[in-house]
mmCIF file of C-alpha atoms in Angstrom:
data_model
loop_
_atom_site.group_PDB
_atom_site.id
_atom_site.type_symbol
_atom_site.label_atom_id
_atom_site.label_comp_id
_atom_site.label_asym_id
_atom_site.label_seq_id
_atom_site.Cartn_x
_atom_site.Cartn_y
_atom_site.Cartn_z
ATOM 1 C CA MET A 1 0.000 0.000 0.000
ATOM 2 C CA LEU A 2 1.484 3.300 -1.081
ATOM 3 C CA SER A 3 1.919 5.977 1.526
ATOM 4 C CA ASN A 4 -0.100 9.099 1.124
ATOM 5 C CA PRO A 5 2.136 12.254 1.101
ATOM 6 C CA SER A 6 -0.673 14.206 2.674
ATOM 7 C CA PHE A 7 -0.346 12.085 5.812
ATOM 8 C CA MET A 8 3.388 12.555 6.496
ATOM 9 C CA PRO A 9 4.098 12.766 10.262
ATOM 10 C CA LEU A 10 4.460 16.241 11.764
ATOM 11 C CA PRO A 11 7.735 17.284 13.490
ATOM 12 C CA ALA A 12 7.835 16.575 17.189
ATOM 13 C CA ALA A 13 6.857 19.530 19.373
ATOM 14 C CA ALA A 14 9.757 21.505 20.793
ATOM 15 C CA THR A 15 10.559 20.683 24.375
ATOM 16 C CA THR A 16 10.747 23.267 27.121
ATOM 17 C CA GLY A 17 14.531 22.920 27.144
ATOM 18 C CA ASP A 18 14.732 23.550 23.407
ATOM 19 C CA LEU A 19 12.714 26.736 23.785
ATOM 20 C CA GLU A 20 14.914 27.973 26.649
ATOM 21 C CA ASN A 21 18.122 27.384 24.682
ATOM 22 C CA ARG A 22 16.857 28.877 21.460
ATOM 23 C CA ALA A 23 17.840 32.530 21.031
ATOM 24 C CA PRO A 24 15.855 34.982 18.917
ATOM 25 C CA GLN A 25 17.295 35.456 15.446
ATOM 26 C CA GLY A 26 20.499 37.520 15.601
ATOM 27 C CA ARG A 27 21.034 36.965 19.345
ATOM 28 C CA ARG A 28 23.589 34.796 21.085
ATOM 29 C CA VAL A 29 22.531 32.005 23.411
ATOM 30 C CA THR A 30 25.514 32.258 25.781
ATOM 31 C CA ILE A 31 28.050 34.964 26.544
ATOM 32 C CA SER A 32 30.867 35.449 29.034
ATOM 33 C CA ARG A 33 31.292 38.209 31.590
ATOM 34 C CA ALA A 34 34.381 39.484 29.728
ATOM 35 C CA GLU A 35 32.449 39.723 26.461
ATOM 36 C CA ILE A 36 29.771 41.875 28.094
ATOM 37 C CA ILE A 37 32.490 44.165 29.467
ATOM 38 C CA ASP A 38 34.052 44.424 25.989
ATOM 39 C CA ALA A 39 30.667 45.295 24.483
ATOM 40 C CA ALA A 40 30.211 48.072 27.041
ATOM 41 C CA LEU A 41 33.687 49.440 26.309
ATOM 42 C CA LYS A 42 32.812 49.743 22.623
ATOM 43 C CA LEU A 43 29.924 52.041 23.530
ATOM 44 C CA LEU A 44 32.094 54.421 25.553
ATOM 45 C CA GLY A 45 33.551 57.311 23.592
ATOM 46 C CA PRO A 46 35.995 59.959 24.834
ATOM 47 C CA HIS A 47 33.237 62.027 26.440
ATOM 48 C CA ARG A 48 30.743 59.417 27.603
ATOM 49 C CA SER A 49 30.408 58.298 31.213
ATOM 50 C CA VAL A 50 29.639 54.706 32.110
ATOM 51 C CA SER A 51 26.665 56.043 34.067
ATOM 52 C CA SER A 52 24.984 56.873 30.751
ATOM 53 C CA LEU A 53 24.952 53.249 29.593
ATOM 54 C CA SER A 54 21.658 51.395 29.641
ATOM 55 C CA LEU A 55 21.220 47.685 30.153
ATOM 56 C CA ARG A 56 19.323 47.249 26.881
ATOM 57 C CA GLU A 57 21.968 49.189 24.981
ATOM 58 C CA VAL A 58 24.756 46.957 26.297
ATOM 59 C CA ALA A 59 22.712 43.820 25.628
ATOM 60 C CA ARG A 60 22.064 44.945 22.054
ATOM 61 C CA GLU A 61 25.762 45.644 21.473
ATOM 62 C CA ALA A 62 26.664 42.225 22.932
ATOM 63 C CA GLY A 63 23.997 40.498 20.828
ATOM 64 C CA ILE A 64 22.147 38.977 23.770
ATOM 65 C CA ALA A 65 18.721 39.177 25.344
ATOM 66 C CA PRO A 66 18.517 41.512 28.358
ATOM 67 C CA ASN A 67 17.841 38.542 30.646
ATOM 68 C CA SER A 68 21.237 37.062 29.723
ATOM 69 C CA PHE A 69 22.885 40.161 31.189
ATOM 70 C CA TYR A 70 21.658 39.238 34.673
ATOM 71 C CA ARG A 71 23.541 35.949 34.608
ATOM 72 C CA HIS A 72 26.745 37.953 35.097
ATOM 73 C CA PHE A 73 25.767 41.319 36.651
ATOM 74 C CA ARG A 74 23.084 42.397 39.109
ATOM 75 C CA ASP A 75 22.594 45.722 37.351
ATOM 76 C CA ILE A 76 24.306 48.278 35.127
ATOM 77 C CA ASP A 77 26.123 49.822 38.114
ATOM 78 C CA GLU A 78 27.855 46.536 38.880
ATOM 79 C CA LEU A 79 28.964 46.387 35.239
ATOM 80 C CA ALA A 80 30.270 49.965 35.470
ATOM 81 C CA ILE A 81 32.377 49.151 38.531
ATOM 82 C CA ALA A 82 33.722 46.075 36.750
ATOM 83 C CA LEU A 83 34.732 48.351 33.857
ATOM 84 C CA ILE A 84 36.586 50.671 36.245
ATOM 85 C CA GLU A 85 38.340 47.763 37.964
ATOM 86 C CA GLN A 86 39.418 46.259 34.639
ATOM 87 C CA ALA A 87 40.639 49.652 33.395
ATOM 88 C CA GLY A 88 42.687 50.192 36.550
ATOM 89 C CA SER A 89 44.210 46.718 36.449
ATOM 90 C CA ALA A 90 45.163 46.991 32.774
ATOM 91 C CA LEU A 91 46.653 50.457 33.199
ATOM 92 C CA ARG A 92 48.673 49.442 36.282
ATOM 93 C CA SER A 93 50.104 46.544 34.303
ATOM 94 C CA ILE A 94 51.111 48.786 31.372
ATOM 95 C CA ILE A 95 52.731 51.501 33.479
ATOM 96 C CA GLY A 96 54.231 48.990 35.918
ATOM 97 C CA THR A 97 55.953 47.235 33.014
ATOM 98 C CA ALA A 98 57.436 50.554 31.872
ATOM 99 C CA ARG A 99 58.825 51.171 35.378
ATOM 100 C CA GLN A 100 60.260 47.676 35.692
ATOM 101 C CA ARG A 101 62.166 48.007 32.415
ATOM 102 C CA ALA A 102 63.750 51.311 33.403
ATOM 103 C CA SER A 103 67.215 51.249 34.956
ATOM 104 C CA ARG A 104 67.695 54.907 35.928
ATOM 105 C CA GLU A 105 65.444 57.297 37.816
ATOM 106 C CA ARG A 106 65.219 59.684 34.876
ATOM 107 C CA SER A 107 64.110 56.967 32.512
ATOM 108 C CA VAL A 108 61.654 55.624 35.057
ATOM 109 C CA VAL A 109 59.831 58.928 35.329
ATOM 110 C CA GLN A 110 60.106 59.836 31.662
ATOM 111 C CA SER A 111 59.097 56.445 30.279
ATOM 112 C CA SER A 112 56.209 56.070 32.724
ATOM 113 C CA MET A 113 54.848 59.503 31.841
ATOM 114 C CA GLU A 114 55.196 58.858 28.125
ATOM 115 C CA VAL A 115 53.179 55.652 28.490
ATOM 116 C CA PHE A 116 50.637 57.570 30.591
ATOM 117 C CA MET A 117 50.189 60.184 27.851
ATOM 118 C CA GLU A 118 49.936 57.521 25.163
ATOM 119 C CA GLN A 119 47.102 55.917 27.109
ATOM 120 C CA LEU A 120 45.465 59.310 27.545
ATOM 121 C CA ARG A 121 45.221 59.758 23.792
ATOM 122 C CA LEU A 122 43.331 56.521 23.225
ATOM 123 C CA GLU A 123 39.639 57.307 22.706
ATOM 124 C CA GLN A 124 38.535 53.996 24.209
ATOM 125 C CA GLY A 125 41.521 53.552 26.496
ATOM 126 C CA ASN A 126 41.596 52.637 30.163
ATOM 127 C CA LEU A 127 43.000 55.948 31.371
ATOM 128 C CA PRO A 128 40.266 58.231 29.938
ATOM 129 C CA LEU A 129 37.670 56.014 31.613
ATOM 130 C CA LEU A 130 39.352 56.325 35.022
ATOM 131 C CA LEU A 131 39.883 60.071 34.712
ATOM 132 C CA ARG A 132 36.313 60.661 33.585
ATOM 133 C CA GLU A 133 34.652 58.534 36.256
ATOM 134 C CA GLY A 134 36.884 59.955 38.982
ATOM 135 C CA LYS A 135 35.654 63.416 38.034
ATOM 136 C CA VAL A 136 31.996 63.106 36.954
ATOM 137 C CA GLY A 137 30.947 59.602 37.999
ATOM 138 C CA SER A 138 28.545 58.674 40.755
ATOM 139 C CA ALA A 139 29.730 58.304 44.351
ATOM 140 C CA ALA A 140 30.073 54.544 43.877
ATOM 141 C CA PHE A 141 32.091 54.997 40.693
ATOM 142 C CA LYS A 142 34.350 57.614 42.289
ATOM 143 C CA GLN A 143 34.957 55.222 45.170
ATOM 144 C CA ALA A 144 35.909 52.488 42.688
ATOM 145 C CA VAL A 145 38.354 54.879 40.987
ATOM 146 C CA GLU A 146 39.767 55.863 44.385
ATOM 147 C CA GLN A 147 40.434 52.205 45.137
ATOM 148 C CA GLN A 148 42.353 51.888 41.871
ATOM 149 C CA LEU A 149 44.434 54.965 42.746
ATOM 150 C CA CYS A 150 45.327 53.346 46.066
ATOM 151 C CA PHE A 151 46.530 50.276 44.172
ATOM 152 C CA PHE A 152 48.655 52.547 41.963
ATOM 153 C CA GLU A 153 50.170 54.153 45.054
ATOM 154 C CA THR A 154 51.044 50.830 46.676
ATOM 155 C CA GLU A 155 52.756 49.489 43.561
ATOM 156 C CA LEU A 156 54.567 52.784 42.909
ATOM 157 C CA LYS A 157 55.861 52.909 46.494
ATOM 158 C CA GLU A 158 57.347 49.435 46.137
ATOM 159 C CA ASP A 159 59.096 50.404 42.894
ATOM 160 C CA LEU A 160 60.382 53.686 44.323
ATOM 161 C CA VAL A 161 61.874 51.983 47.363
ATOM 162 C CA ARG A 162 63.474 49.320 45.155
ATOM 163 C CA LEU A 163 65.006 51.878 42.790
ATOM 164 C CA GLU A 164 66.251 54.154 45.575
ATOM 165 C CA GLN A 165 67.949 51.249 47.317
ATOM 166 C CA LEU A 166 69.492 50.214 44.004
ATOM 167 C CA HIS A 167 71.155 53.630 43.745
ATOM 168 C CA GLY A 168 72.058 53.910 47.425
ATOM 169 C CA ASN A 169 69.395 56.535 48.159
ATOM 170 C CA GLN A 170 66.578 56.752 50.665
ATOM 171 C CA LEU A 171 63.199 58.442 50.575
ATOM 172 C CA TYR A 172 61.409 60.134 53.439
ATOM 173 C CA ALA A 173 57.892 58.643 53.836
ATOM 174 C CA PRO A 174 57.869 56.756 50.503
ATOM 175 C CA GLU A 175 54.140 56.063 50.851
ATOM 176 C CA LEU A 176 53.488 59.827 50.816
ATOM 177 C CA VAL A 177 55.842 60.266 47.861
ATOM 178 C CA ALA A 178 53.906 57.615 45.939
ATOM 179 C CA LYS A 179 50.615 59.260 46.849
ATOM 180 C CA ALA A 180 51.843 62.731 45.869
ATOM 181 C CA ILE A 181 53.097 61.476 42.498
ATOM 182 C CA THR A 182 49.962 59.444 41.762
ATOM 183 C CA ARG A 183 47.572 62.278 42.618
ATOM 184 C CA LEU A 184 49.687 64.789 40.693
ATOM 185 C CA VAL A 185 49.829 62.626 37.574
ATOM 186 C CA PHE A 186 46.095 61.932 37.547
ATOM 187 C CA ALA A 187 45.231 65.589 38.178
ATOM 188 C CA MET A 188 47.526 66.718 35.363
ATOM 189 C CA GLY A 189 46.145 63.963 33.159
ATOM 190 C CA ALA A 190 42.572 65.141 33.735
ATOM 191 C CA ASN A 191 43.705 68.632 32.740
ATOM 192 C CA ALA A 192 45.497 67.344 29.632
ATOM 193 C CA MET A 193 42.633 65.152 28.452
ATOM 194 C CA GLU A 194 40.823 67.985 26.650
ATOM 195 C CA GLN A 195 43.968 69.717 25.347
ATOM 196 C CA ASP A 196 45.625 69.570 21.932
ATOM 197 C CA SER A 197 48.823 67.603 21.325
ATOM 198 C CA ASP A 198 51.190 70.555 21.900
ATOM 199 C CA SER A 199 49.522 71.420 25.202
ATOM 200 C CA GLN A 200 49.658 67.791 26.281
ATOM 201 C CA ASN A 201 53.390 67.689 25.569
ATOM 202 C CA ARG A 202 53.908 70.794 27.710
ATOM 203 C CA ILE A 203 51.889 69.236 30.518
ATOM 204 C CA LEU A 204 53.982 66.063 30.190
ATOM 205 C CA ALA A 205 57.229 68.024 30.539
ATOM 206 C CA GLN A 206 55.902 69.981 33.513
ATOM 207 C CA THR A 207 54.683 66.841 35.239
ATOM 208 C CA VAL A 208 58.044 65.113 34.801
ATOM 209 C CA ASP A 209 59.790 68.120 36.392
ATOM 210 C CA MET A 210 57.331 68.187 39.300
ATOM 211 C CA ILE A 211 57.830 64.463 39.940
ATOM 212 C CA HIS A 212 61.589 64.996 40.122
ATOM 213 C CA MET A 213 61.026 67.850 42.583
ATOM 214 C CA ILE A 214 58.921 65.577 44.797
ATOM 215 C CA ILE A 215 61.585 62.855 44.751
ATOM 216 C CA ALA A 216 64.430 65.310 45.350
ATOM 217 C CA GLY A 217 62.577 66.875 48.276
ATOM 218 C CA SER A 218 61.929 63.473 49.811
ATOM 219 C CA ARG A 219 65.600 62.528 49.479
ATOM 220 C CA HIS A 220 66.645 65.775 51.127
ATOM 221 C CA MET A 221 64.270 65.183 54.040
ATOM 222 C CA ALA A 222 65.558 61.626 54.442
ATOM 223 C CA ASN A 223 69.179 62.845 54.563
ATOM 224 C CA ARG A 224 68.274 65.616 56.984
ATOM 225 C CA ASP A 225 66.739 63.163 59.454
ATOM 226 C CA SER A 226 69.452 60.518 59.128
#
């Protein structure tokens, strides 16, 4: 008996699991925390604060449904703080590497500041994000930036002590020296962010001189008290 084409069996109904794992057309089913952070970074221009990001905007950029966002972050503020923490960690690594490769005090200061200014000029770089959020961000974002600055100070103090000992020198209150340098550099960087290239170069030169003054003053105080 020949089969009747009009009576072909229908496809089995989709299971609940199939429906849960099926993403709308153009959307991804799964995504990592790092990929959401990268999507958010792409939305941030040189003048845009992380506080202006919306959850739906980030989800659209990442190619996911808004509900998938909540698998990694409680809300957009938690994502923003993660952005600040990642920016601080990446920037500390870049500048720390420049300090570690330097063999003389002059090159340490100069090379570190040159790397700092290079980072400043990146439209989607880590430094502009930190400078912007430290100035115009919410209280929570400013606190996150402050924590990153404290990390900078701790790492800088360790490098300063190491380099001074290498050259037979000593610093008075190296933790205060590290704090003074860190706060100076970030304040000058915030000022330079909106300037043209020539103005930024002048600010770079001035900042290098001021850092040397801080170090020289600390050495003098250490010798005075010894």
